[in-house]
Short mmCIF file of C-alpha atoms in Angstrom, two decimals:
data_model
loop_
_atom_site.label_atom_id
_atom_site.label_comp_id
_atom_site.label_asym_id
_atom_site.label_seq_id
_atom_site.Cartn_x
_atom_site.Cartn_y
_atom_site.Cartn_z
CA MET A 1 125.51 208.93 170.36
CA VAL A 2 126.64 211.48 167.69
CA SER A 3 125.38 209.25 164.86
CA TYR A 4 122.00 208.86 166.79
CA LYS A 5 121.58 212.66 167.21
CA LYS A 6 122.42 213.16 163.42
CA ALA A 7 119.88 210.62 162.40
CA GLU A 8 117.27 212.21 164.77
CA MET A 9 118.06 215.66 163.33
CA ILE A 10 117.67 214.30 159.78
CA GLU A 11 114.23 212.84 160.68
CA ASP A 12 113.08 216.05 162.27
CA VAL A 13 114.00 218.08 159.12
CA SER A 14 112.28 215.44 156.81
CA ILE A 15 109.06 215.69 158.99
CA ILE A 16 108.97 219.36 159.03
CA GLY A 17 109.97 219.78 155.41
CA GLY A 18 107.51 217.23 154.35
CA LEU A 19 104.71 218.78 156.34
CA ILE A 20 105.40 222.23 154.80
CA CYS A 21 105.45 220.65 151.30
CA MET A 22 102.05 219.08 152.12
CA GLN A 23 100.51 222.34 152.79
CA PHE A 24 101.32 223.49 149.29
CA VAL A 25 99.69 220.34 148.04
CA TYR A 26 96.50 220.91 150.16
CA ALA A 27 96.20 224.47 148.90
CA GLY A 28 96.40 223.46 145.30
CA ASN A 29 94.05 220.52 146.00
CA SER A 30 91.38 222.85 147.29
CA PHE A 31 91.57 224.93 144.14
CA LEU A 32 91.29 221.70 141.96
CA MET A 33 88.20 220.50 143.79
CA SER A 34 86.63 223.88 143.69
CA TYR A 35 87.05 224.02 139.97
CA LEU A 36 85.65 220.50 139.53
CA MET A 37 82.64 221.45 141.53
CA SER A 38 82.15 224.55 139.36
CA LEU A 39 81.79 222.24 136.37
CA GLY A 40 78.82 220.61 137.94
CA LEU A 41 80.25 217.51 139.57
CA ASN A 42 78.49 216.13 142.68
CA PRO A 43 80.91 216.43 145.67
CA LEU A 44 80.02 212.83 146.69
CA THR A 45 80.83 211.70 143.12
CA ILE A 46 84.23 213.39 143.48
CA VAL A 47 84.86 211.66 146.87
CA ILE A 48 83.97 208.29 145.40
CA PHE A 49 86.16 208.57 142.28
CA SER A 50 89.25 210.16 144.03
CA THR A 51 89.00 207.70 147.07
CA LEU A 52 88.83 204.62 144.76
CA ALA A 53 91.88 206.10 142.88
CA THR A 54 93.65 206.33 146.28
CA PHE A 55 93.02 202.70 146.89
CA LEU A 56 94.15 201.56 143.49
CA VAL A 57 97.45 203.65 143.64
CA LEU A 58 98.39 202.80 147.29
CA SER A 59 97.33 199.07 147.68
CA PRO A 60 100.29 197.64 145.63
CA ILE A 61 102.73 199.93 147.34
CA ALA A 62 101.41 198.96 150.71
CA PHE A 63 101.53 195.22 149.86
CA CYS A 64 105.29 195.48 148.76
CA VAL A 65 106.52 197.85 151.49
CA GLU A 66 104.35 197.21 154.62
CA ARG A 67 103.31 193.58 154.40
CA LYS A 68 105.46 192.54 157.29
CA HIS A 69 103.84 195.22 159.50
CA TRP A 70 100.23 193.91 159.06
CA PRO A 71 98.65 192.46 162.04
CA GLU A 72 98.26 188.57 162.04
CA LYS A 73 94.49 188.89 162.53
CA PHE A 74 91.97 191.80 162.44
CA GLY A 75 90.22 191.78 165.72
CA LEU A 76 86.83 193.43 166.34
CA LYS A 77 88.41 196.49 167.91
CA LEU A 78 90.62 197.13 164.81
CA ILE A 79 87.74 196.54 162.32
CA ILE A 80 85.60 199.03 164.22
CA GLN A 81 88.46 201.56 164.17
CA LEU A 82 88.92 201.07 160.41
CA VAL A 83 85.26 201.54 159.73
CA LEU A 84 85.08 204.69 161.86
CA LEU A 85 88.30 206.08 160.12
CA SER A 86 86.75 205.35 156.85
CA PHE A 87 83.35 206.98 157.55
CA GLY A 88 84.86 209.93 159.45
CA GLY A 89 87.93 210.70 157.16
CA VAL A 90 86.51 209.78 153.73
CA THR A 91 82.84 210.02 153.66
CA LEU A 92 81.82 212.57 156.29
CA PHE A 93 84.92 214.81 156.43
CA GLN A 94 85.32 215.13 152.58
CA THR A 95 81.63 215.61 151.91
CA LEU A 96 81.24 218.38 154.52
CA PHE A 97 84.57 219.92 153.33
CA LEU A 98 83.61 219.98 149.65
CA LYS A 99 80.15 221.41 150.36
CA GLY A 100 81.91 224.13 152.49
CA ILE A 101 84.33 224.91 149.61
CA LYS A 102 81.35 225.18 147.20
CA MET A 103 79.55 227.82 149.46
CA THR A 104 82.66 229.77 150.39
CA SER A 105 86.02 229.76 148.64
CA PRO A 106 89.42 227.75 148.70
CA ALA A 107 90.89 230.40 150.88
CA VAL A 108 88.12 229.92 153.59
CA ALA A 109 88.37 226.14 153.19
CA THR A 110 92.08 226.08 154.08
CA ALA A 111 91.65 228.73 156.86
CA MET A 112 89.04 226.95 158.77
CA PRO A 113 91.06 223.62 159.46
CA ASN A 114 93.48 225.81 161.55
CA LEU A 115 90.92 225.28 164.23
CA ALA A 116 91.96 221.72 164.26
CA PRO A 117 95.19 222.07 166.36
CA GLY A 118 93.12 223.29 169.25
CA LEU A 119 90.57 220.58 169.04
CA ILE A 120 93.24 217.93 168.49
CA PHE A 121 95.35 219.24 171.32
CA VAL A 122 92.32 218.92 173.72
CA ILE A 123 91.48 215.44 172.49
CA ALA A 124 95.05 214.23 172.48
CA TRP A 125 95.52 215.67 176.01
CA THR A 126 92.49 213.82 177.38
CA SER A 127 93.43 210.66 175.56
CA LYS A 128 96.98 210.85 176.95
CA LEU A 129 98.56 211.13 173.49
CA GLU A 130 100.07 214.57 174.13
CA LYS A 131 101.94 215.27 177.30
CA VAL A 132 100.82 218.30 179.22
CA GLU A 133 102.04 219.47 182.60
CA ILE A 134 100.45 222.70 183.82
CA ASN A 135 103.49 223.73 185.85
CA CYS A 136 105.84 223.16 182.89
CA LEU A 137 106.92 226.17 180.86
CA TYR A 138 106.85 224.26 177.57
CA SER A 139 103.32 222.95 178.14
CA LYS A 140 102.14 226.61 178.88
CA VAL A 141 103.81 227.62 175.60
CA LYS A 142 102.14 224.87 173.74
CA LEU A 143 98.75 225.94 175.16
CA LEU A 144 99.31 229.62 174.35
CA GLY A 145 100.51 228.74 170.80
CA THR A 146 97.46 226.52 170.21
CA LEU A 147 95.15 229.30 171.44
CA LEU A 148 96.80 231.92 169.09
CA CYS A 149 96.29 229.47 166.17
CA VAL A 150 92.55 229.13 167.03
CA VAL A 151 92.13 232.87 167.42
CA GLY A 152 93.95 233.55 164.22
CA ALA A 153 91.96 231.07 162.32
CA LEU A 154 88.56 232.48 163.69
CA THR A 155 89.72 235.94 162.77
CA MET A 156 90.64 234.98 159.27
CA SER A 157 87.51 232.88 158.70
CA LEU A 158 85.24 235.77 159.93
CA MET A 159 87.04 238.25 157.62
CA HIS A 160 86.47 235.90 154.70
CA SER A 161 82.84 235.46 155.49
CA THR A 162 82.09 239.14 154.91
CA SER A 163 81.79 241.03 151.70
CA THR A 164 83.20 244.42 151.36
CA GLU A 165 83.67 247.09 148.74
CA ARG A 166 87.23 246.77 147.58
CA LYS A 167 89.28 248.89 145.35
CA SER A 168 92.78 247.32 145.80
CA PRO A 169 94.27 244.05 146.83
CA ILE A 170 94.85 245.28 150.43
CA VAL A 171 92.04 247.38 151.90
CA SER A 172 91.39 249.07 155.22
CA ALA A 173 89.40 247.16 157.85
CA THR A 174 87.08 250.31 158.04
CA SER A 175 85.22 249.33 154.80
CA ASP A 176 81.38 248.77 154.97
CA VAL A 177 80.94 245.08 155.94
CA ILE A 178 77.95 243.05 154.99
CA PHE A 179 77.73 239.40 156.18
CA ASP A 180 77.04 236.87 153.42
CA ALA A 181 74.56 234.27 154.65
CA GLN A 182 75.81 231.59 152.23
CA LYS A 183 79.39 232.07 153.29
CA ILE A 184 78.43 231.76 156.96
CA ILE A 185 76.44 228.48 156.16
CA GLY A 186 79.44 227.20 154.24
CA SER A 187 81.71 228.07 157.26
CA MET A 188 79.44 225.95 159.37
CA TYR A 189 80.01 223.03 157.04
CA LEU A 190 83.65 223.59 157.27
CA LEU A 191 83.49 223.85 161.10
CA ALA A 192 81.76 220.57 161.23
CA ALA A 193 84.22 218.96 158.87
CA VAL A 194 87.05 220.22 161.10
CA PHE A 195 85.53 218.60 164.19
CA VAL A 196 85.24 215.36 162.31
CA LEU A 197 88.87 215.71 161.09
CA SER A 198 90.18 216.39 164.62
CA CYS A 199 88.43 213.29 166.05
CA ASN A 200 89.63 211.25 163.00
CA VAL A 201 93.35 212.39 163.46
CA VAL A 202 93.43 211.26 167.04
CA LEU A 203 91.72 208.02 166.26
CA GLN A 204 94.26 207.50 163.35
CA ALA A 205 97.10 208.11 165.86
CA THR A 206 95.49 205.46 168.24
CA THR A 207 94.86 202.89 165.45
CA LEU A 208 98.56 203.16 164.25
CA ARG A 209 99.66 201.58 167.53
CA ASP A 210 97.88 198.33 166.68
CA PHE A 211 98.41 198.71 162.91
CA PRO A 212 101.72 200.42 162.25
CA ALA A 213 101.41 200.63 158.54
CA PRO A 214 100.24 204.15 157.44
CA ILE A 215 100.13 203.43 153.76
CA SER A 216 98.23 200.23 154.29
CA LEU A 217 95.85 201.97 156.72
CA CYS A 218 95.15 204.64 154.11
CA ALA A 219 94.54 202.04 151.30
CA ILE A 220 92.15 199.97 153.51
CA THR A 221 90.10 202.95 154.81
CA SER A 222 89.90 204.32 151.27
CA PHE A 223 88.50 200.96 150.04
CA ILE A 224 85.86 200.92 152.83
CA GLY A 225 85.24 204.60 152.30
CA VAL A 226 84.18 204.05 148.58
CA PHE A 227 81.29 201.85 149.69
CA LEU A 228 80.30 203.93 152.61
CA THR A 229 80.14 207.03 150.56
CA ALA A 230 78.31 205.21 147.76
CA ILE A 231 75.66 204.11 150.37
CA VAL A 232 75.30 207.72 151.73
CA GLU A 233 74.68 208.98 148.16
CA LEU A 234 72.13 206.35 147.50
CA LEU A 235 70.44 207.22 150.74
CA GLN A 236 70.61 210.97 150.03
CA ASP A 237 69.78 211.12 146.36
CA HIS A 238 68.27 207.77 145.70
CA LYS A 239 70.79 207.07 142.94
CA LEU A 240 74.47 207.07 142.23
CA ASP A 241 75.23 210.21 140.21
CA PHE A 242 78.20 209.48 137.91
CA GLY A 243 77.28 212.15 135.37
CA TRP A 244 79.97 214.85 134.50
CA PRO A 245 78.13 217.35 132.23
CA LEU A 246 81.14 219.57 131.44
CA VAL A 247 84.00 216.99 131.96
CA SER A 248 84.97 214.25 129.60
CA PHE A 249 85.35 210.62 130.79
CA THR A 250 89.09 210.84 130.09
CA ASN A 251 89.62 214.00 132.03
CA MET A 252 87.47 212.62 134.95
CA ILE A 253 89.73 209.60 135.24
CA GLY A 254 92.92 211.89 135.15
CA TYR A 255 91.50 214.22 137.88
CA SER A 256 90.47 211.15 139.99
CA LEU A 257 93.93 209.70 139.76
CA LEU A 258 95.51 212.98 140.55
CA LEU A 259 93.40 213.74 143.57
CA GLY A 260 93.71 209.96 144.69
CA THR A 261 97.43 210.00 144.47
CA VAL A 262 97.86 213.32 146.13
CA SER A 263 95.34 212.45 148.97
CA GLY A 264 96.89 208.98 149.47
CA ALA A 265 100.52 210.39 149.58
CA CYS A 266 99.51 213.16 152.13
CA VAL A 267 97.47 210.90 154.33
CA SER A 268 100.24 208.23 154.46
CA PHE A 269 102.97 210.79 155.28
CA ASN A 270 100.55 212.30 157.87
CA GLY A 271 100.34 208.88 159.45
CA TRP A 272 104.03 208.34 159.51
CA ALA A 273 104.76 211.73 160.97
CA MET A 274 102.04 211.20 163.67
CA LYS A 275 103.61 207.84 164.42
CA LYS A 276 106.86 209.64 164.96
CA ARG A 277 105.95 213.00 166.60
CA GLY A 278 102.22 212.84 167.54
CA PRO A 279 98.98 214.33 166.07
CA VAL A 280 99.40 217.84 167.65
CA LEU A 281 102.53 218.68 165.81
CA VAL A 282 101.26 217.46 162.57
CA SER A 283 98.17 219.60 162.72
CA MET A 284 100.10 222.80 163.63
CA PHE A 285 101.23 223.25 160.06
CA SER A 286 97.83 223.94 158.61
CA PRO A 287 98.21 227.81 158.67
CA ILE A 288 100.79 227.49 155.89
CA ALA A 289 98.07 226.23 153.47
CA THR A 290 95.87 229.09 154.41
CA VAL A 291 98.34 231.70 153.40
CA ILE A 292 99.18 229.89 150.18
CA SER A 293 95.56 229.76 149.29
CA VAL A 294 95.01 233.45 150.09
CA VAL A 295 97.96 234.28 147.82
CA LEU A 296 96.64 232.07 145.00
CA SER A 297 93.15 233.55 145.43
CA VAL A 298 94.55 237.10 145.02
CA ILE A 299 96.59 236.11 141.94
CA THR A 300 94.14 233.88 140.16
CA LEU A 301 90.56 234.96 141.35
CA GLY A 302 91.18 238.67 141.96
CA ASP A 303 90.30 238.33 145.70
CA SER A 304 91.54 240.92 148.13
CA VAL A 305 93.18 240.71 151.50
CA ASP A 306 92.07 243.07 154.35
CA ILE A 307 93.87 244.03 157.50
CA GLY A 308 91.88 241.57 159.60
CA SER A 309 93.00 238.63 157.49
CA LEU A 310 96.65 239.68 157.71
CA ALA A 311 96.26 239.89 161.50
CA GLY A 312 94.81 236.41 161.55
CA MET A 313 97.77 235.06 159.50
CA PHE A 314 100.22 236.70 161.90
CA LEU A 315 98.47 235.20 164.94
CA MET A 316 98.44 231.71 163.28
CA PHE A 317 102.19 231.76 162.42
CA THR A 318 103.09 233.06 165.89
CA GLY A 319 101.15 230.24 167.40
CA LEU A 320 102.74 227.66 165.07
CA TYR A 321 106.24 228.91 166.06
CA PHE A 322 105.39 228.79 169.89
CA VAL A 323 104.31 225.10 169.57
CA LEU A 324 107.23 224.07 167.43
CA TRP A 325 109.70 225.66 169.82
CA ALA A 326 107.96 224.09 172.91
CA LYS A 327 107.95 220.65 171.28
CA MET A 328 111.54 220.96 170.31
CA LYS A 329 112.63 221.85 173.89
CA GLU A 330 110.31 219.17 175.36
CA ASP A 331 111.83 216.42 173.12
CA TYR A 332 115.29 217.70 174.00
CA SER A 333 114.57 217.62 177.76
CA ASP A 334 113.21 213.97 177.30
CA ASP A 335 116.38 212.95 175.53
CA PHE A 336 118.51 214.44 178.17
CA GLU A 337 116.74 212.81 180.97
CA LYS A 338 117.13 209.43 179.18
CA GLU A 339 120.86 209.90 178.91
#
């Protein structure tokens, strides 16, 4: 029993530590994609190259490590799930997300996904992937924590969609505020991307029940996603735009491999964490990437942080703590009942 508890504790630390590290990666990834688009690269082109790189990097690993976990045959239900995951997670989400980054900033792009925990919580609750009992204290705390994350994300996104006269890195909330139409439209793109992401995360958690191989799942959906994204680009632009005016071919290959490896590693780890602890807990760590992006924006781009954004950060982290506390207590109660 002691060894079981120790192994479970090590697994919890690994999951939480890995999810925190992933948020640093996501924040840096947003800056890199923003930089590539500033060089004139088409968002769909970035998606195609990085997703193809993800497939090339992960497929040999998946074959060597997870071959025994592959299903004996791919039924119609599983094939439909894979296509939906590919279109939603690769083509639709990444395209909307990149357009949102282009019209706003990396800081806004990492703030908006903090709405995902609320959406994922509701979807997971209705699909019975997340346990919620209204009369239970821990369920009430989870609901409160999720609500705080959503309110904090909305507050921070609203603050970043305004332009103010700033004289220092931290300014008063009483500055003259003018709404920026482009940033508002960009935020709408990001909001749509978050909705797609939320549905995709829950679908991924469901698919992992029939296909318990997260690395293989990521590799397959990436492969399908390359073709789906190419089809979308053909329908939208009537051509495949593989031009990179300010980027050499060698650098483009390097960026693609970097983005593909990072994306593949993060999605695979996300899948493993979801398989172990469910989609809601995984999504609750997104506020960390927001804070990292804001700090990087202040350091590298000279952006400023107002009181409203700081308040939004505080609400998001408070909500994250509430959910983690409730999940820990809930898991402990379940283990105690089993004993």
